[in-house]
CSV table of C-alpha atoms and ligand atoms in Angstrom, one decimal:
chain,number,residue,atom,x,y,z
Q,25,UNK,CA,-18.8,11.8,16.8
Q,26,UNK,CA,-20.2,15.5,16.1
Q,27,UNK,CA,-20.2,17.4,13.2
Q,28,UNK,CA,-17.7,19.7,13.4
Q,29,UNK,CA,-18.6,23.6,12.9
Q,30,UNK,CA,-18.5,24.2,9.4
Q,31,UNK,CA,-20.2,27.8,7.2
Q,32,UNK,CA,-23.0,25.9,6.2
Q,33,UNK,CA,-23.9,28.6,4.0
Q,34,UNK,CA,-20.8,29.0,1.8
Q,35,UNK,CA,-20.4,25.3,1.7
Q,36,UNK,CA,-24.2,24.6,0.3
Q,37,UNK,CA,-23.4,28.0,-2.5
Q,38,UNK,CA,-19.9,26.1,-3.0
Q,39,UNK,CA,-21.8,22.7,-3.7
Q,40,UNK,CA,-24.7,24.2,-5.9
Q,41,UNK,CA,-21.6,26.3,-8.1
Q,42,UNK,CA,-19.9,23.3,-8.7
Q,43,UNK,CA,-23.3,21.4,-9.9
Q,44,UNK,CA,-24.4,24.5,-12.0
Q,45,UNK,CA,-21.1,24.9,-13.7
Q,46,UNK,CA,-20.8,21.3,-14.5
Q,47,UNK,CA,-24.5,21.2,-15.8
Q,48,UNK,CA,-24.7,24.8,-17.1
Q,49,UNK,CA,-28.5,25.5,-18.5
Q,50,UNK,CA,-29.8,21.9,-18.3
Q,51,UNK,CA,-29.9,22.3,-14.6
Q,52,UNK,CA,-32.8,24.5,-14.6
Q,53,UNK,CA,-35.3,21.5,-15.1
Q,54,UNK,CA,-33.6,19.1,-12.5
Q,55,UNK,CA,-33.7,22.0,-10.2
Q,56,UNK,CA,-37.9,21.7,-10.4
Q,57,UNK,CA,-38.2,18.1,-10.2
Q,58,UNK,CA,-35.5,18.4,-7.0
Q,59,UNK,CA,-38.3,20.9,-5.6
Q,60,UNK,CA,-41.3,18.9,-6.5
Q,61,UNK,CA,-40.4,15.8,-5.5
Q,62,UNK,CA,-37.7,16.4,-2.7
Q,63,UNK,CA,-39.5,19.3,-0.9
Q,64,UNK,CA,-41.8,17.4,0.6
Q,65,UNK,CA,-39.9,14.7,2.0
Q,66,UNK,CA,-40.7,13.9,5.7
Q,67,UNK,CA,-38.1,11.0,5.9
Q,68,UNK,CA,-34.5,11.8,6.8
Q,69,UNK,CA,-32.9,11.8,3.0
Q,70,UNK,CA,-31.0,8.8,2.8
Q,71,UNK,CA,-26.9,8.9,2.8
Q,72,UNK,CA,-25.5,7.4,-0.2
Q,73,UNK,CA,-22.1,6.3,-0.5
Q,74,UNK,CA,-20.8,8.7,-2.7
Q,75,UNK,CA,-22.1,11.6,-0.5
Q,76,UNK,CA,-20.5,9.9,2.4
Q,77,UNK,CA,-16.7,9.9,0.3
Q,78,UNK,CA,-17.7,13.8,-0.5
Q,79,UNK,CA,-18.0,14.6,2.9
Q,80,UNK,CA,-15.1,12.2,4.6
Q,81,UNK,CA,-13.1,14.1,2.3
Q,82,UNK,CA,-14.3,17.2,3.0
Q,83,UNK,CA,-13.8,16.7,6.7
Q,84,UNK,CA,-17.5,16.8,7.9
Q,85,UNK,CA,-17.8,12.8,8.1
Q,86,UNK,CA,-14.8,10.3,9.2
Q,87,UNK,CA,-14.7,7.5,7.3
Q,88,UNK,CA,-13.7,5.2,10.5
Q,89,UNK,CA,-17.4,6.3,12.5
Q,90,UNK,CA,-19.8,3.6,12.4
Q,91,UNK,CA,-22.4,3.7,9.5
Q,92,UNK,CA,-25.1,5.2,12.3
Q,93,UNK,CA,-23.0,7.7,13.3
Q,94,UNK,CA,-22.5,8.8,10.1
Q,95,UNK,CA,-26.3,9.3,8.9
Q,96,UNK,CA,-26.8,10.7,12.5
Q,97,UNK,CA,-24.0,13.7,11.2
Q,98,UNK,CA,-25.4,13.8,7.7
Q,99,UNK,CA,-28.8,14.5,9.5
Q,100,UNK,CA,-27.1,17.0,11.4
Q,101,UNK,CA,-25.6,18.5,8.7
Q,102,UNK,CA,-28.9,18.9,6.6
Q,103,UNK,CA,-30.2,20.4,9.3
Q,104,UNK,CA,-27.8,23.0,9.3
Q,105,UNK,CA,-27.8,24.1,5.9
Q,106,UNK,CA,-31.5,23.9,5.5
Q,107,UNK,CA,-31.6,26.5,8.5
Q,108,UNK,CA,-29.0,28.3,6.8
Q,109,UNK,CA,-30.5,28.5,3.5
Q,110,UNK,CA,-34.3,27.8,3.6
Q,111,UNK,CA,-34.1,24.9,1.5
Q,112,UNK,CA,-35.8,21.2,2.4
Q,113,UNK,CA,-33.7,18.6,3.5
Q,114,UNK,CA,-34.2,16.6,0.4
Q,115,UNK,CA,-33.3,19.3,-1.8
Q,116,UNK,CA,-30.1,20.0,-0.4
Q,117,UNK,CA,-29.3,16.2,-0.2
Q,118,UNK,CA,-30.1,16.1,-4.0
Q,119,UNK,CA,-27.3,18.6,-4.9
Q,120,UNK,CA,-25.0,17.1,-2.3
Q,121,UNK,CA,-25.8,13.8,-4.3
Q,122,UNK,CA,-25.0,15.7,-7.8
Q,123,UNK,CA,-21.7,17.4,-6.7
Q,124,UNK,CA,-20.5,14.1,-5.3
Q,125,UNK,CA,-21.5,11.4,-8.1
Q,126,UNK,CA,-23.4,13.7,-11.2
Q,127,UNK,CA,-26.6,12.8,-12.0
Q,128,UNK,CA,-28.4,11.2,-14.6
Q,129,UNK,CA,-28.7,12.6,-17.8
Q,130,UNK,CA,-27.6,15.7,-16.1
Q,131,UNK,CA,-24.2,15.8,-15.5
Q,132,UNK,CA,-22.4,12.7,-16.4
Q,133,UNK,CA,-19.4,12.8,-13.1
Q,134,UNK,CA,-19.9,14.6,-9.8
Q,135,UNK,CA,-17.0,17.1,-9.3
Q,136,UNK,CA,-16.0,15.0,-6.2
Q,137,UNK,CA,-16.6,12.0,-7.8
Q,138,UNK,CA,-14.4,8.5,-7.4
Q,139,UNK,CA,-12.3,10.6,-9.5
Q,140,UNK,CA,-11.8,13.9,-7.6
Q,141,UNK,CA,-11.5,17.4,-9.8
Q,142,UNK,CA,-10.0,19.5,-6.9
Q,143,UNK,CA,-8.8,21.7,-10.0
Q,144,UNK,CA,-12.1,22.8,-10.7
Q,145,UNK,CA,-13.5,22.6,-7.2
Q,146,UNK,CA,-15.7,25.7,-5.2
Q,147,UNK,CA,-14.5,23.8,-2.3
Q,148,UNK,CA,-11.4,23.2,-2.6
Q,149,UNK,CA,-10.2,26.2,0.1
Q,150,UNK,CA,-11.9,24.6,3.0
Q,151,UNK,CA,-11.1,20.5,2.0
Q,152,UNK,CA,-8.9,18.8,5.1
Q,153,UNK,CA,-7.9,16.4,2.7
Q,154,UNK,CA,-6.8,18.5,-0.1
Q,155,UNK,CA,-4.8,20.8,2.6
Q,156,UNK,CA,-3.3,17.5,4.4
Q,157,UNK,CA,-1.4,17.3,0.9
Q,158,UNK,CA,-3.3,14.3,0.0
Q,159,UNK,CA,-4.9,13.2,-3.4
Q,160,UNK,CA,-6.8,11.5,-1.6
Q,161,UNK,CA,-10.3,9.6,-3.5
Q,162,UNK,CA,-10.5,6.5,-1.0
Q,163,UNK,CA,-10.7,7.6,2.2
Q,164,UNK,CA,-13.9,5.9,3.4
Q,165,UNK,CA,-13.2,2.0,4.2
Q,166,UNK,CA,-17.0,1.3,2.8
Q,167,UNK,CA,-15.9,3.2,-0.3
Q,168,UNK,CA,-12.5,1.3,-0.6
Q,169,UNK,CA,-14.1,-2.3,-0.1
Q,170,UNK,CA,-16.7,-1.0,-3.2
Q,171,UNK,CA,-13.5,-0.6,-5.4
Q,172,UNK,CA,-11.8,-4.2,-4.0
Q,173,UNK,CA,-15.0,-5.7,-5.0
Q,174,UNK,CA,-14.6,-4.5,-8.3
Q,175,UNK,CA,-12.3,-6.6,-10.6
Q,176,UNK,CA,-9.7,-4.1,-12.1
Q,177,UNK,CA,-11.3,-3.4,-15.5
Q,178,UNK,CA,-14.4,-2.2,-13.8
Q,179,UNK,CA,-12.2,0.3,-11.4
Q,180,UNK,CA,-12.1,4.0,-12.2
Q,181,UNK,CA,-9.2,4.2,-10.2
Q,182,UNK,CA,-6.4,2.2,-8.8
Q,183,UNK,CA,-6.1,2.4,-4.6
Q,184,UNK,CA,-2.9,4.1,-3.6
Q,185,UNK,CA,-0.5,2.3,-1.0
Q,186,UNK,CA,-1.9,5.1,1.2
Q,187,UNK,CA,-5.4,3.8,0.8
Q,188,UNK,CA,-4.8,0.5,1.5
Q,189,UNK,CA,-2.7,0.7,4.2
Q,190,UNK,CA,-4.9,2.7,6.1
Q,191,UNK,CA,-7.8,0.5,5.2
Q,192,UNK,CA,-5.5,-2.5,6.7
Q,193,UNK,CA,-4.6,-0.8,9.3
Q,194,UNK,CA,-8.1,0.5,10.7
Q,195,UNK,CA,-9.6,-3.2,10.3
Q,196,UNK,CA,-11.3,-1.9,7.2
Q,197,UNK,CA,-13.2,0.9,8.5
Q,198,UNK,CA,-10.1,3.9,6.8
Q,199,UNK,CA,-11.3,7.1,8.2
Q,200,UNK,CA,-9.0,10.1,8.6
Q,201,UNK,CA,-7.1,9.2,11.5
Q,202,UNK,CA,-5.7,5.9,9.5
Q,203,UNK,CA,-4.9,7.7,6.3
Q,204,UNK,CA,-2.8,10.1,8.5
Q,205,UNK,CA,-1.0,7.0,10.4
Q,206,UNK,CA,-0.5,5.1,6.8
Q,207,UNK,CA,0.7,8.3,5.9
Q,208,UNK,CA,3.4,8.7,8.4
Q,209,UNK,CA,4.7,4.8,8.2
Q,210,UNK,CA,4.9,5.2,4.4
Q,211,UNK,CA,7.0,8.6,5.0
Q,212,UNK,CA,9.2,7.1,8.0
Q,213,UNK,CA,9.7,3.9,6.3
Q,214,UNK,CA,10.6,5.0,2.8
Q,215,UNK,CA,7.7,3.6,1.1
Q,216,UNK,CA,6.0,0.5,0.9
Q,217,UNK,CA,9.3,-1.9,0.9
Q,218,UNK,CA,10.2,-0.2,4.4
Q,219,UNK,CA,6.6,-0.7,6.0
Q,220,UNK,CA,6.9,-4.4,4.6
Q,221,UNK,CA,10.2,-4.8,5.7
Q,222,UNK,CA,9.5,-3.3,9.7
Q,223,UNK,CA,9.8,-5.4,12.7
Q,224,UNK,CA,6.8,-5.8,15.0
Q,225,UNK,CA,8.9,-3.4,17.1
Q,226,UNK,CA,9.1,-0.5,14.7
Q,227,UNK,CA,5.2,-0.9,13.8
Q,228,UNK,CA,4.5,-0.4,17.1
Q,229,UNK,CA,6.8,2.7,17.8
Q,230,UNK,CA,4.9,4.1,14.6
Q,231,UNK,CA,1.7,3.6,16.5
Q,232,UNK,CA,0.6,0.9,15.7
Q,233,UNK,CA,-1.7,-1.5,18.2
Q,234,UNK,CA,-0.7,-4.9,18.2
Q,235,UNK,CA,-3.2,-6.1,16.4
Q,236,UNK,CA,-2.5,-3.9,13.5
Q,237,UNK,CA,1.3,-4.4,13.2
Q,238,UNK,CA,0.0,-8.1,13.2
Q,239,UNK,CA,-1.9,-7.5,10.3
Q,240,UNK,CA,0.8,-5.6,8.6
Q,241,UNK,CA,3.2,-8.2,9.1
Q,242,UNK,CA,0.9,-11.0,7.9
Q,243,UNK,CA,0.8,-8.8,4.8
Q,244,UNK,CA,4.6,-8.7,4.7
Q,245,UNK,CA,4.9,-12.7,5.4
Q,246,UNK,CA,2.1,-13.2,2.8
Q,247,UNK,CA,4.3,-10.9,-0.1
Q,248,UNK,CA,7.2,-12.9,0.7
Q,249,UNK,CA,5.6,-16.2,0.3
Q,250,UNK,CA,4.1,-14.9,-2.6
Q,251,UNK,CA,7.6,-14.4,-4.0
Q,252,UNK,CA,8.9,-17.3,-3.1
Q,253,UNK,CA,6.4,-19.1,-4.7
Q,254,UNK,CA,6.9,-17.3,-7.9
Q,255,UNK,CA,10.4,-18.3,-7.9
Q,256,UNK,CA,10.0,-21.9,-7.6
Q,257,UNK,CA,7.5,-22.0,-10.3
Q,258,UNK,CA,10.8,-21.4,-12.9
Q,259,UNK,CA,11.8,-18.0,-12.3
Q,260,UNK,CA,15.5,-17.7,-14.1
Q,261,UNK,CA,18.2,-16.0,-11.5
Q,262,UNK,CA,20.1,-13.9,-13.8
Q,263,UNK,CA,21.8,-11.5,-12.4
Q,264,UNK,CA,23.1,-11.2,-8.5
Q,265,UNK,CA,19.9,-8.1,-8.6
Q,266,UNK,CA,17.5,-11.2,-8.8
Q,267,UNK,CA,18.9,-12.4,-5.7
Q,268,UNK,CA,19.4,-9.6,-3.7
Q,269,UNK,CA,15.4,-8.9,-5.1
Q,270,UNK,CA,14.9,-12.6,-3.3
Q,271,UNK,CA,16.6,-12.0,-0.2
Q,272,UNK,CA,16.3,-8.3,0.7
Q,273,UNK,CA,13.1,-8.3,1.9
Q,274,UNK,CA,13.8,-11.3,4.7
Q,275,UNK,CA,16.8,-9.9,5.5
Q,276,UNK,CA,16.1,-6.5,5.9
Q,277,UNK,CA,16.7,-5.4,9.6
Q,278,UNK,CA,18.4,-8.7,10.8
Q,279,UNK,CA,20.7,-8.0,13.8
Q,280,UNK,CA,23.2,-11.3,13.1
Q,281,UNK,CA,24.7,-12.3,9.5
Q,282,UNK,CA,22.5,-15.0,7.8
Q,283,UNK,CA,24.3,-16.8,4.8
Q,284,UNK,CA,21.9,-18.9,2.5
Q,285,UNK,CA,23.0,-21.3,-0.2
Q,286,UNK,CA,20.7,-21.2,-3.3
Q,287,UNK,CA,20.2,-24.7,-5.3
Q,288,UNK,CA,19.9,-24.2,-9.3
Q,289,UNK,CA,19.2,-26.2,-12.0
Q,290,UNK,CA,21.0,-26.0,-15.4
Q,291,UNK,CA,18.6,-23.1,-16.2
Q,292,UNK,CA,19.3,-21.3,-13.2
Q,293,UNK,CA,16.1,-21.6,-11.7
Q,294,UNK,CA,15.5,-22.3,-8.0
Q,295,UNK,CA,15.5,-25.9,-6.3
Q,296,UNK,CA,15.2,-24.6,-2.6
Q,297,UNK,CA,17.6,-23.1,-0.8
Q,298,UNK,CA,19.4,-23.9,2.7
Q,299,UNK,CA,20.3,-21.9,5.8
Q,300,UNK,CA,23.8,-23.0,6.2
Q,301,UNK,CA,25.1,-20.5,9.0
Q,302,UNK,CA,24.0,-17.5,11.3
Q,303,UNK,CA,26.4,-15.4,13.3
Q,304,UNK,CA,29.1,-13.3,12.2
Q,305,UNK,CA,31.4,-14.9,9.3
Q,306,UNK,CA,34.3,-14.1,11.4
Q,307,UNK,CA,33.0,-16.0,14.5
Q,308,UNK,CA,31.0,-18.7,12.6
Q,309,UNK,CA,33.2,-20.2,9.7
Q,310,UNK,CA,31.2,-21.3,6.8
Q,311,UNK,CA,32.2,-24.5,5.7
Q,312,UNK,CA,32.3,-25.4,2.0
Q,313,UNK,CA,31.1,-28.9,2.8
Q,314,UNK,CA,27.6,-26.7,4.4
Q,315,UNK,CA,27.4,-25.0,1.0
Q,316,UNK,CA,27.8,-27.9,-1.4
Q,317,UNK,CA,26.0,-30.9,0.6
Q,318,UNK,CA,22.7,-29.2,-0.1
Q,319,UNK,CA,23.5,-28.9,-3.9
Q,320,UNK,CA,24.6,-32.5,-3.8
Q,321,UNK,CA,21.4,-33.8,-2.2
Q,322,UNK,CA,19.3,-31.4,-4.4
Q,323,UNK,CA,21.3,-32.4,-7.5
Q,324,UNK,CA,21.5,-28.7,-8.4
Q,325,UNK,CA,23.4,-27.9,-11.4
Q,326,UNK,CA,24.8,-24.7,-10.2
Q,327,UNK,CA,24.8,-22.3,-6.8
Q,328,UNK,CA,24.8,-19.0,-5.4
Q,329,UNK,CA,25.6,-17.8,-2.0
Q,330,UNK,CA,23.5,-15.2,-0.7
Q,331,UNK,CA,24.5,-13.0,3.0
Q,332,UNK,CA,23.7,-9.8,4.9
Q,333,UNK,CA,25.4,-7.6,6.3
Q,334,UNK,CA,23.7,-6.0,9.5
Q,335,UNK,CA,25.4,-3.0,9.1
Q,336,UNK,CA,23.7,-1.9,6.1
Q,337,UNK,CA,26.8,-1.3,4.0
Q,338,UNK,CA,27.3,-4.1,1.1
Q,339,UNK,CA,31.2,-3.5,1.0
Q,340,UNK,CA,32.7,-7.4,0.8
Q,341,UNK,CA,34.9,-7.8,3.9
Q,342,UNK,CA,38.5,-9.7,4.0
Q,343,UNK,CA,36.7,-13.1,5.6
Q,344,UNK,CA,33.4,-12.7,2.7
Q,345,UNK,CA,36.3,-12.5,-0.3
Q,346,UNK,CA,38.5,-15.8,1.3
Q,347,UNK,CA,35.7,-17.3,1.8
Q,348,UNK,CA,34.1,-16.5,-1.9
Q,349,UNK,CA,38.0,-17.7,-3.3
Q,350,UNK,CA,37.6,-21.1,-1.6
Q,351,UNK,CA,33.6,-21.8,-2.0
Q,352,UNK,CA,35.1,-21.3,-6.1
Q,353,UNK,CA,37.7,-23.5,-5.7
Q,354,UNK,CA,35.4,-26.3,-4.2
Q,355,UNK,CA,32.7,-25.4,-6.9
Q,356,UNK,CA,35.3,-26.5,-9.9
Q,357,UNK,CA,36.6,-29.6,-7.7
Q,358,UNK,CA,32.6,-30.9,-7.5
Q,359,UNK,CA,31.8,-29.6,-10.9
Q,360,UNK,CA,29.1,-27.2,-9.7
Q,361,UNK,CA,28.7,-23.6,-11.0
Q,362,UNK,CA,29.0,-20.9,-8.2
Q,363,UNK,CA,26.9,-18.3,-9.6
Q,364,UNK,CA,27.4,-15.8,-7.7
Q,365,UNK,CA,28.2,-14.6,-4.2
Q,366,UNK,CA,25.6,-11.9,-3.1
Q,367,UNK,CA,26.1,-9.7,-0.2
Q,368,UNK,CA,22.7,-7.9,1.0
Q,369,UNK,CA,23.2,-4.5,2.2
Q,370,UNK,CA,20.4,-2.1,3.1
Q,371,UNK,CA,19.0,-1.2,0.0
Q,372,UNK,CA,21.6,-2.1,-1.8
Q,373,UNK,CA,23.9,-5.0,-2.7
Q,374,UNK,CA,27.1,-6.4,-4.2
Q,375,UNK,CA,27.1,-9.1,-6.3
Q,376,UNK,CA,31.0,-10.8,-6.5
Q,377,UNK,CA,30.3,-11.4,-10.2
Q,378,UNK,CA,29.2,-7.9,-11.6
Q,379,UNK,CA,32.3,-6.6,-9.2
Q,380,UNK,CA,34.9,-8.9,-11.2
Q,381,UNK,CA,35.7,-10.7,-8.1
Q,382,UNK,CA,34.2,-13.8,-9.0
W,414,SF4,S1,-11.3,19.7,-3.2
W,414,SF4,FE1,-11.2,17.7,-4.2
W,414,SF4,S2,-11.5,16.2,-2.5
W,414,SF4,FE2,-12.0,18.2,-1.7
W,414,SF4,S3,-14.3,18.3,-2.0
W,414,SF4,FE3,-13.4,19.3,-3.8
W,414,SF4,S4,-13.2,17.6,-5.3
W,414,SF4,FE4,-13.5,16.7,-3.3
């Protein structure tokens, strides 16, 4: 857990151009207080927490290194650019503390502050982060927990998926190494939905350890609770979209057809649901009796049907549109709406009513 080599020099002239430019004239008498009061110190120069996101983004600190190990490197780093440069220790820790979070009365927002102006950055040449591609302004996990403990009015910024997935993923500790793994299951996935939507399996061919594709699917199970949740508290089922929004998620990746029967009541909002057959709707007939029995017992007003296709393509088969013809039949004889007959596809769906086939 070493600093890696770094041109002390041009980094410290980098840091102090960014100050001065932000500061302009008015830096002159912070400069003297910074050499009265700083110069002396005998103490290691303590490493704040926006200096550490400076330099995590930088690339001289990694945000997933133990608190120790990152004072140990900011020593180290000190050390090097006060060798390079002449100046105390305290000093340069003062203008590292400007560039990264302003300083008062001075400049009102460091240049890599929670917000980070890379436009306008000596640095930005030499910044891992800003190379790697990434906007990146929560790297640290320290820095990240800060910003959860904030409420949302008080935030500056709002985490990216990035940032919390890496911060999820790393036990909260984030550091480079997660950002680049969240990176990568965000990109192979196709985005948060995908990552959510991954088996235990596919977590774990990303790279994940077990313990972290736990974590991610606990997330995943959390979300679709969540939903579900939501929906029972009154949510209206308008559209064959709000069921395929519903479903998608648990059905994502299934390797056998699962057809669900959602109960409604005269608004259309959810009573519970019912899993009335799994297996391929060619090999395992659904009966109409399966579909209504649970409307009957839940006294629902109306139904919807709601199956995958493993396949991934939401085209309605011969055996889905018989089946759809008598489940309507049936629906008219009990005197209970069928809604809608969705087929979940990966993706993408088809709802039997927007089609005209219902
Ligand atoms: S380029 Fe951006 S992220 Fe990198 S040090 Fe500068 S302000 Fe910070």
């Amino acid at each position: 857990m070493s600093v890696k080599p770094f041109e002390a020099i041009r980094f410290y002239q980098a840091v102090q151009k960014g100050v001065r430019s932000a500061a302009g004239r008015a830096l002159t008498p912070a400069l003297k207080r910074w050499r009265n009061t700083r110069s002396g110190d005998s103490a290691d120069p303590k490493l704040r927490a926006p200096a550490t996101r400076f330099l995590v983004r930088y690339g001289l600190l990694d945000g997933g290194w133990p608190k120790e190990a990152q004072e140990q490197a900011y020593a180290e780093i000190l050390r090097r650019v006060a060798r390079a440069s002449g100046d105390a220790a305290g000093v340069i820790a003062s203008w590292l503390d400007a560039f990264s979070s302003g300083e008062y009365g001075l400049i009102e927002e460091g240049t890599c502050d929670e917000q980070a102006h890379c436009d306008r950055c000596p640095l930005c040449e030499g910044c891992q982060f800003l190379s790697a591609g990434a906007r990146v302004i929560q790297v640290s996990g320290e820095a990240l927990a800060q910003t959860l403990a904030e409420t949302p009015e008080q935030r500056h910024v709002r985490p990216r998926a990035t940032d919390l997935l890496a911060f999820l993923i790393s036990d909260g500790r984030g550091g480079a190494a997660a950002m680049a793994r969240a990176e990568a299951l965000l990109k192979t996935h196709g985005g948060l939905r995908g990552v959510l939507a991954a088996q235990p399996e596919d977590l774990r061919k990303a790279g994940l350890d077990a313990h972290a594709a736990a974590l991610v699917r606990a997330v995943a199970e959390l979300f679709q609770l969540w939903t579900e949740e939501e929906d029972r508290r009154g949510k209206t089922f308008a559209c064959g979209r709000d069921f395929f929004e519903h479903y998608r998620l648990r059905m994502r990746n299934l390797k056998k057809e699962r057809f669900f029967v959602a109960c409604l009541d005269q608004k259309n909002r959810m009573l519970g649901e019912e899993l009335v057959s799994e297996g391929t709707l060619t090999q395992t007939l659904v009966h109409p009796r399966e579909v209504f029995n649970p409307a009957i017992r839940m006294q629902a007003a109306a139904v919807a049907v709601v199956h995958n296709h493993p396949s991934g393509d939401p085209a309605p088969s011969r055996e889905d549109k018989q089946l759809t013809k008598r489940l309507g039949e049936v629906a008219e004889l009990v005197g209970i709406r069928l809604l809608d007959h969705v087929i979940v596809g990966d993706g993408t769906y088809t709802s039997f009513v927007e089609r005209g086939l219902l």
